[in-house]
Amino acid sequence: EIVMTQSPATLSVSPGQRASLSCRASHTISSNLAWYQQKPGQAPRLLIYAASTRATGIPARFSGSGSGTEFTLTISSLQSEDFAVYYCQQYNNWPPALTFGGGTKVEIK
Amino acid sequence: QVQLVQSGAEVTKPGASVKVSCRTSGYTFSIYAIGWVRQAPGQGLEWMGRINTYNGDTNYAQKFQGRVTMTTDTSTSTTYMELRSLRFDDTAVYYCARETVGSLTFDYWGQGTLVTVSS
């Protein structure tokens, strides 16, 4: 199983500031990585797939980068609605054995 | 618009089974696979498996092999997930989600179904 490790567990950021979230894979996964946002009581929302492609309707302030084992989600200027938990997910294998990271909570500083 | 609507919350006992439904609308059902993801209270996301809605082929996470069955009813564009031999630690919100074509990611999600296992 490919283990996904996210850091930090919690990130305290002021509105308008930049946030960088990290995701590391235990084995190389090429660019087969997605990022999701989840707010309390809601289902996750797809932000990024293929490591750097924004999903439909996702604002340009969200960007993804990386390949292999190291990935980053950057939120360029945090808005109030961006405070949430963010998960990475790898989808490198077939037959599929999808795994998620443990999440990073972005909170208001 | 694309919608995935799940069945309501369930309370069940250890050792029993639960079957959660996911009714879809707003798109061609058989083009997109459906995945199931669960989330224990206060915890992260865990992939359980997926079903190809065109031919019914399934892929299950190793952890759930032998305990989970996913099926579809194309006449109603509905997918089902049955989990058997329930344990206390199966208490979670269970989500169905539509897979994006060409990548094993999830672009639309159901609202979630809380399954509580309690004696």
Short mmCIF file of C-alpha atoms in Angstrom, two decimals:
data_model
loop_
_atom_site.label_atom_id
_atom_site.label_comp_id
_atom_site.label_asym_id
_atom_site.label_seq_id
_atom_site.Cartn_x
_atom_site.Cartn_y
_atom_site.Cartn_z
CA GLU A 1 0.00 0.00 0.00
CA ILE A 2 1.19 3.50 -0.81
CA VAL A 3 1.17 5.61 2.34
CA MET A 4 0.44 9.32 1.96
CA THR A 5 1.82 11.64 4.65
CA GLN A 6 0.61 15.22 4.92
CA SER A 7 2.29 18.03 6.82
CA PRO A 8 1.76 19.98 8.85
CA ALA A 9 -1.28 18.55 10.60
CA THR A 10 -2.47 22.10 11.34
CA LEU A 11 -1.51 25.32 9.62
CA SER A 12 -2.41 28.68 11.14
CA VAL A 13 -2.58 31.42 8.52
CA SER A 14 -3.91 34.96 8.44
CA PRO A 15 -6.46 35.90 5.77
CA GLY A 16 -4.70 37.20 2.67
CA GLN A 17 -1.54 35.26 3.40
CA ARG A 18 -0.12 32.36 1.42
CA ALA A 19 -0.47 28.74 2.56
CA SER A 20 1.66 25.81 1.43
CA LEU A 21 0.57 22.27 2.26
CA SER A 22 2.79 19.26 1.75
CA CYS A 23 1.99 15.68 0.76
CA ARG A 24 4.56 12.90 0.52
CA ALA A 25 4.07 9.45 -1.01
CA SER A 26 5.89 6.36 0.29
CA HIS A 27 6.51 5.23 -3.31
CA THR A 28 6.69 7.17 -6.53
CA ILE A 29 3.26 7.94 -7.97
CA SER A 30 4.23 10.00 -11.02
CA SER A 31 1.64 12.83 -11.15
CA ASN A 32 -1.29 10.69 -10.04
CA LEU A 33 -2.28 12.92 -7.15
CA ALA A 34 -5.40 14.86 -6.26
CA TRP A 35 -6.26 17.42 -3.60
CA TYR A 36 -9.62 17.85 -1.87
CA GLN A 37 -11.07 20.43 0.46
CA GLN A 38 -13.51 19.45 3.18
CA LYS A 39 -15.51 21.75 5.42
CA PRO A 40 -17.30 20.56 8.58
CA GLY A 41 -20.42 18.57 7.83
CA GLN A 42 -19.78 18.57 4.09
CA ALA A 43 -18.50 16.09 1.55
CA PRO A 44 -15.03 16.64 0.13
CA ARG A 45 -14.62 18.86 -2.92
CA LEU A 46 -12.13 18.10 -5.68
CA LEU A 47 -9.64 20.94 -6.14
CA ILE A 48 -6.71 19.54 -8.12
CA TYR A 49 -6.04 16.35 -10.09
CA ALA A 50 -3.01 15.12 -12.03
CA ALA A 51 -0.96 17.00 -9.41
CA SER A 52 -1.46 20.42 -10.99
CA THR A 53 -4.72 20.60 -12.97
CA ARG A 54 -7.49 22.61 -11.35
CA ALA A 55 -10.90 20.99 -11.35
CA THR A 56 -13.85 22.76 -12.93
CA GLY A 57 -14.78 25.97 -11.13
CA ILE A 58 -11.80 26.03 -8.78
CA PRO A 59 -10.34 29.53 -8.30
CA ALA A 60 -6.88 30.30 -9.65
CA ARG A 61 -5.56 30.99 -6.14
CA PHE A 62 -5.36 27.21 -5.70
CA SER A 63 -2.36 25.60 -7.39
CA GLY A 64 -0.71 22.21 -7.19
CA SER A 65 2.83 21.13 -7.97
CA GLY A 66 5.17 18.20 -7.67
CA SER A 67 5.69 14.72 -9.06
CA GLY A 68 7.17 11.44 -7.93
CA THR A 69 6.88 11.48 -4.15
CA GLU A 70 6.69 15.16 -3.15
CA PHE A 71 3.67 17.37 -3.75
CA THR A 72 2.49 20.79 -2.67
CA LEU A 73 -0.85 22.55 -2.62
CA THR A 74 -0.51 26.33 -2.52
CA ILE A 75 -3.28 28.79 -1.73
CA SER A 76 -1.91 32.12 -2.84
CA SER A 77 -4.08 34.46 -0.76
CA LEU A 78 -6.32 32.82 1.80
CA GLN A 79 -9.97 33.82 1.77
CA SER A 80 -12.36 33.23 4.66
CA GLU A 81 -14.00 30.36 2.80
CA ASP A 82 -10.66 28.53 2.44
CA PHE A 83 -10.35 27.61 6.09
CA ALA A 84 -10.98 23.87 5.99
CA VAL A 85 -9.26 20.49 6.00
CA TYR A 86 -7.30 19.49 2.90
CA TYR A 87 -6.59 15.93 1.83
CA CYS A 88 -4.30 14.53 -0.82
CA GLN A 89 -5.14 11.26 -2.60
CA GLN A 90 -2.98 9.06 -4.79
CA TYR A 91 -4.33 6.96 -7.64
CA ASN A 92 -1.23 5.43 -9.14
CA ASN A 93 -2.04 1.74 -9.19
CA TRP A 94 -4.13 -0.62 -11.26
CA PRO A 95 -6.00 -2.49 -10.00
CA PRO A 96 -6.72 0.53 -7.87
CA ALA A 97 -5.67 0.82 -4.24
CA LEU A 98 -6.44 4.45 -3.62
CA THR A 99 -5.13 6.05 -0.45
CA PHE A 100 -5.60 9.42 1.20
CA GLY A 101 -3.31 11.45 3.38
CA GLY A 102 -4.29 12.19 6.96
CA GLY A 103 -5.25 15.78 6.16
CA THR A 104 -4.04 19.29 6.95
CA LYS A 105 -6.34 21.63 8.80
CA VAL A 106 -5.95 25.25 7.72
CA GLU A 107 -7.14 27.51 10.51
CA ILE A 108 -7.37 31.23 11.04
CA LYS A 109 -4.37 32.74 12.79
CA GLN B 1 -27.16 19.14 -12.74
CA VAL B 2 -25.21 16.19 -11.45
CA GLN B 3 -26.58 14.82 -8.19
CA LEU B 4 -25.77 11.85 -5.99
CA VAL B 5 -28.38 11.30 -3.28
CA GLN B 6 -27.73 8.72 -0.59
CA SER B 7 -30.07 6.86 1.69
CA GLY B 8 -30.63 7.95 5.26
CA ALA B 9 -28.75 7.31 8.46
CA GLU B 10 -28.66 3.80 9.89
CA VAL B 11 -28.21 2.43 13.39
CA THR B 12 -27.27 -1.22 13.50
CA LYS B 13 -25.76 -3.84 15.79
CA PRO B 14 -22.37 -5.56 15.72
CA GLY B 15 -22.40 -8.53 13.39
CA ALA B 16 -25.24 -7.20 11.28
CA SER B 17 -25.14 -5.82 7.73
CA VAL B 18 -25.96 -2.45 6.25
CA LYS B 19 -26.81 -1.50 2.67
CA VAL B 20 -26.42 2.11 1.58
CA SER B 21 -27.85 3.39 -1.70
CA CYS B 22 -26.63 6.16 -3.97
CA ARG B 23 -29.12 7.41 -6.56
CA THR B 24 -27.58 9.46 -9.35
CA SER B 25 -29.06 11.91 -11.82
CA GLY B 26 -28.04 14.61 -14.28
CA TYR B 27 -25.59 12.56 -16.34
CA THR B 28 -25.25 9.28 -18.24
CA PHE B 29 -24.95 6.73 -15.45
CA SER B 30 -22.98 4.04 -17.27
CA ILE B 31 -20.14 6.33 -18.35
CA TYR B 32 -18.79 7.03 -14.87
CA ALA B 33 -17.65 4.60 -12.21
CA ILE B 34 -18.78 5.12 -8.63
CA GLY B 35 -16.45 4.90 -5.68
CA TRP B 36 -17.21 4.57 -1.98
CA VAL B 37 -15.23 6.42 0.68
CA ARG B 38 -15.83 6.41 4.41
CA GLN B 39 -14.88 8.74 7.23
CA ALA B 40 -14.91 7.72 10.87
CA PRO B 41 -15.86 10.46 13.36
CA GLY B 42 -13.09 13.07 13.50
CA GLN B 43 -10.89 11.02 11.19
CA GLY B 44 -9.66 11.12 7.60
CA LEU B 45 -10.94 9.60 4.38
CA GLU B 46 -10.69 5.91 3.56
CA TRP B 47 -11.34 4.42 0.13
CA MET B 48 -13.43 1.25 0.20
CA GLY B 49 -13.75 0.36 -3.45
CA ARG B 50 -15.37 1.16 -6.76
CA ILE B 51 -17.80 -0.24 -9.29
CA ASN B 52 -17.76 0.11 -13.05
CA THR B 53 -21.36 1.07 -13.73
CA TYR B 54 -21.12 -0.09 -17.36
CA ASN B 55 -20.27 -3.74 -16.73
CA GLY B 56 -20.55 -4.15 -12.95
CA ASP B 57 -16.85 -4.91 -12.43
CA THR B 58 -15.68 -4.11 -8.93
CA ASN B 59 -12.39 -3.34 -7.19
CA TYR B 60 -12.33 -3.46 -3.42
CA ALA B 61 -9.73 -2.25 -0.96
CA GLN B 62 -7.94 -5.22 0.53
CA LYS B 63 -9.13 -4.23 4.00
CA PHE B 64 -12.78 -4.79 2.98
CA GLN B 65 -12.40 -7.82 0.72
CA GLY B 66 -14.93 -10.46 1.68
CA ARG B 67 -17.01 -8.04 3.73
CA VAL B 68 -18.22 -5.53 1.13
CA THR B 69 -20.30 -5.85 -2.01
CA MET B 70 -21.03 -3.06 -4.47
CA THR B 71 -23.80 -3.40 -7.03
CA THR B 72 -25.70 -1.24 -9.48
CA ASP B 73 -29.22 -0.97 -10.81
CA THR B 74 -28.95 0.69 -14.20
CA SER B 75 -32.75 1.00 -14.49
CA THR B 76 -32.72 3.52 -11.63
CA SER B 77 -29.13 4.81 -11.95
CA THR B 78 -28.49 3.67 -8.41
CA THR B 79 -25.45 2.10 -6.82
CA TYR B 80 -25.46 0.12 -3.59
CA MET B 81 -22.79 -0.65 -1.03
CA GLU B 82 -23.38 -3.48 1.43
CA LEU B 83 -21.03 -3.99 4.38
CA ARG B 84 -21.38 -7.17 6.44
CA SER B 85 -20.19 -8.39 9.83
CA LEU B 86 -20.25 -4.87 11.18
CA ARG B 87 -17.96 -3.87 14.04
CA PHE B 88 -18.01 -0.85 16.33
CA ASP B 89 -15.18 0.72 14.33
CA ASP B 90 -17.30 0.64 11.17
CA THR B 91 -19.17 3.61 12.60
CA ALA B 92 -18.58 6.29 10.00
CA VAL B 93 -20.06 8.53 7.36
CA TYR B 94 -20.13 6.61 4.08
CA TYR B 95 -19.88 8.61 0.85
CA CYS B 96 -20.49 7.62 -2.71
CA ALA B 97 -18.64 9.66 -5.31
CA ARG B 98 -18.49 9.82 -9.09
CA GLU B 99 -15.13 9.05 -10.61
CA THR B 100 -13.73 11.52 -13.08
CA VAL B 101 -13.34 9.93 -16.50
CA GLY B 102 -9.73 8.97 -17.09
CA SER B 103 -8.54 9.38 -13.52
CA LEU B 104 -9.42 7.71 -10.28
CA THR B 105 -10.47 10.94 -8.62
CA PHE B 106 -13.91 12.03 -7.49
CA ASP B 107 -15.62 15.07 -8.95
CA TYR B 108 -19.12 14.76 -7.46
CA TRP B 109 -20.03 13.38 -4.06
CA GLY B 110 -23.14 12.26 -2.28
CA GLN B 111 -24.17 13.95 0.94
CA GLY B 112 -22.95 11.05 3.07
CA THR B 113 -24.76 8.43 5.14
CA LEU B 114 -23.98 8.04 8.82
CA VAL B 115 -23.84 4.41 9.86
CA THR B 116 -23.69 3.87 13.60
CA VAL B 117 -22.80 0.46 14.97
CA SER B 118 -23.99 0.19 18.52
CA SER B 119 -25.16 -2.55 20.83
#
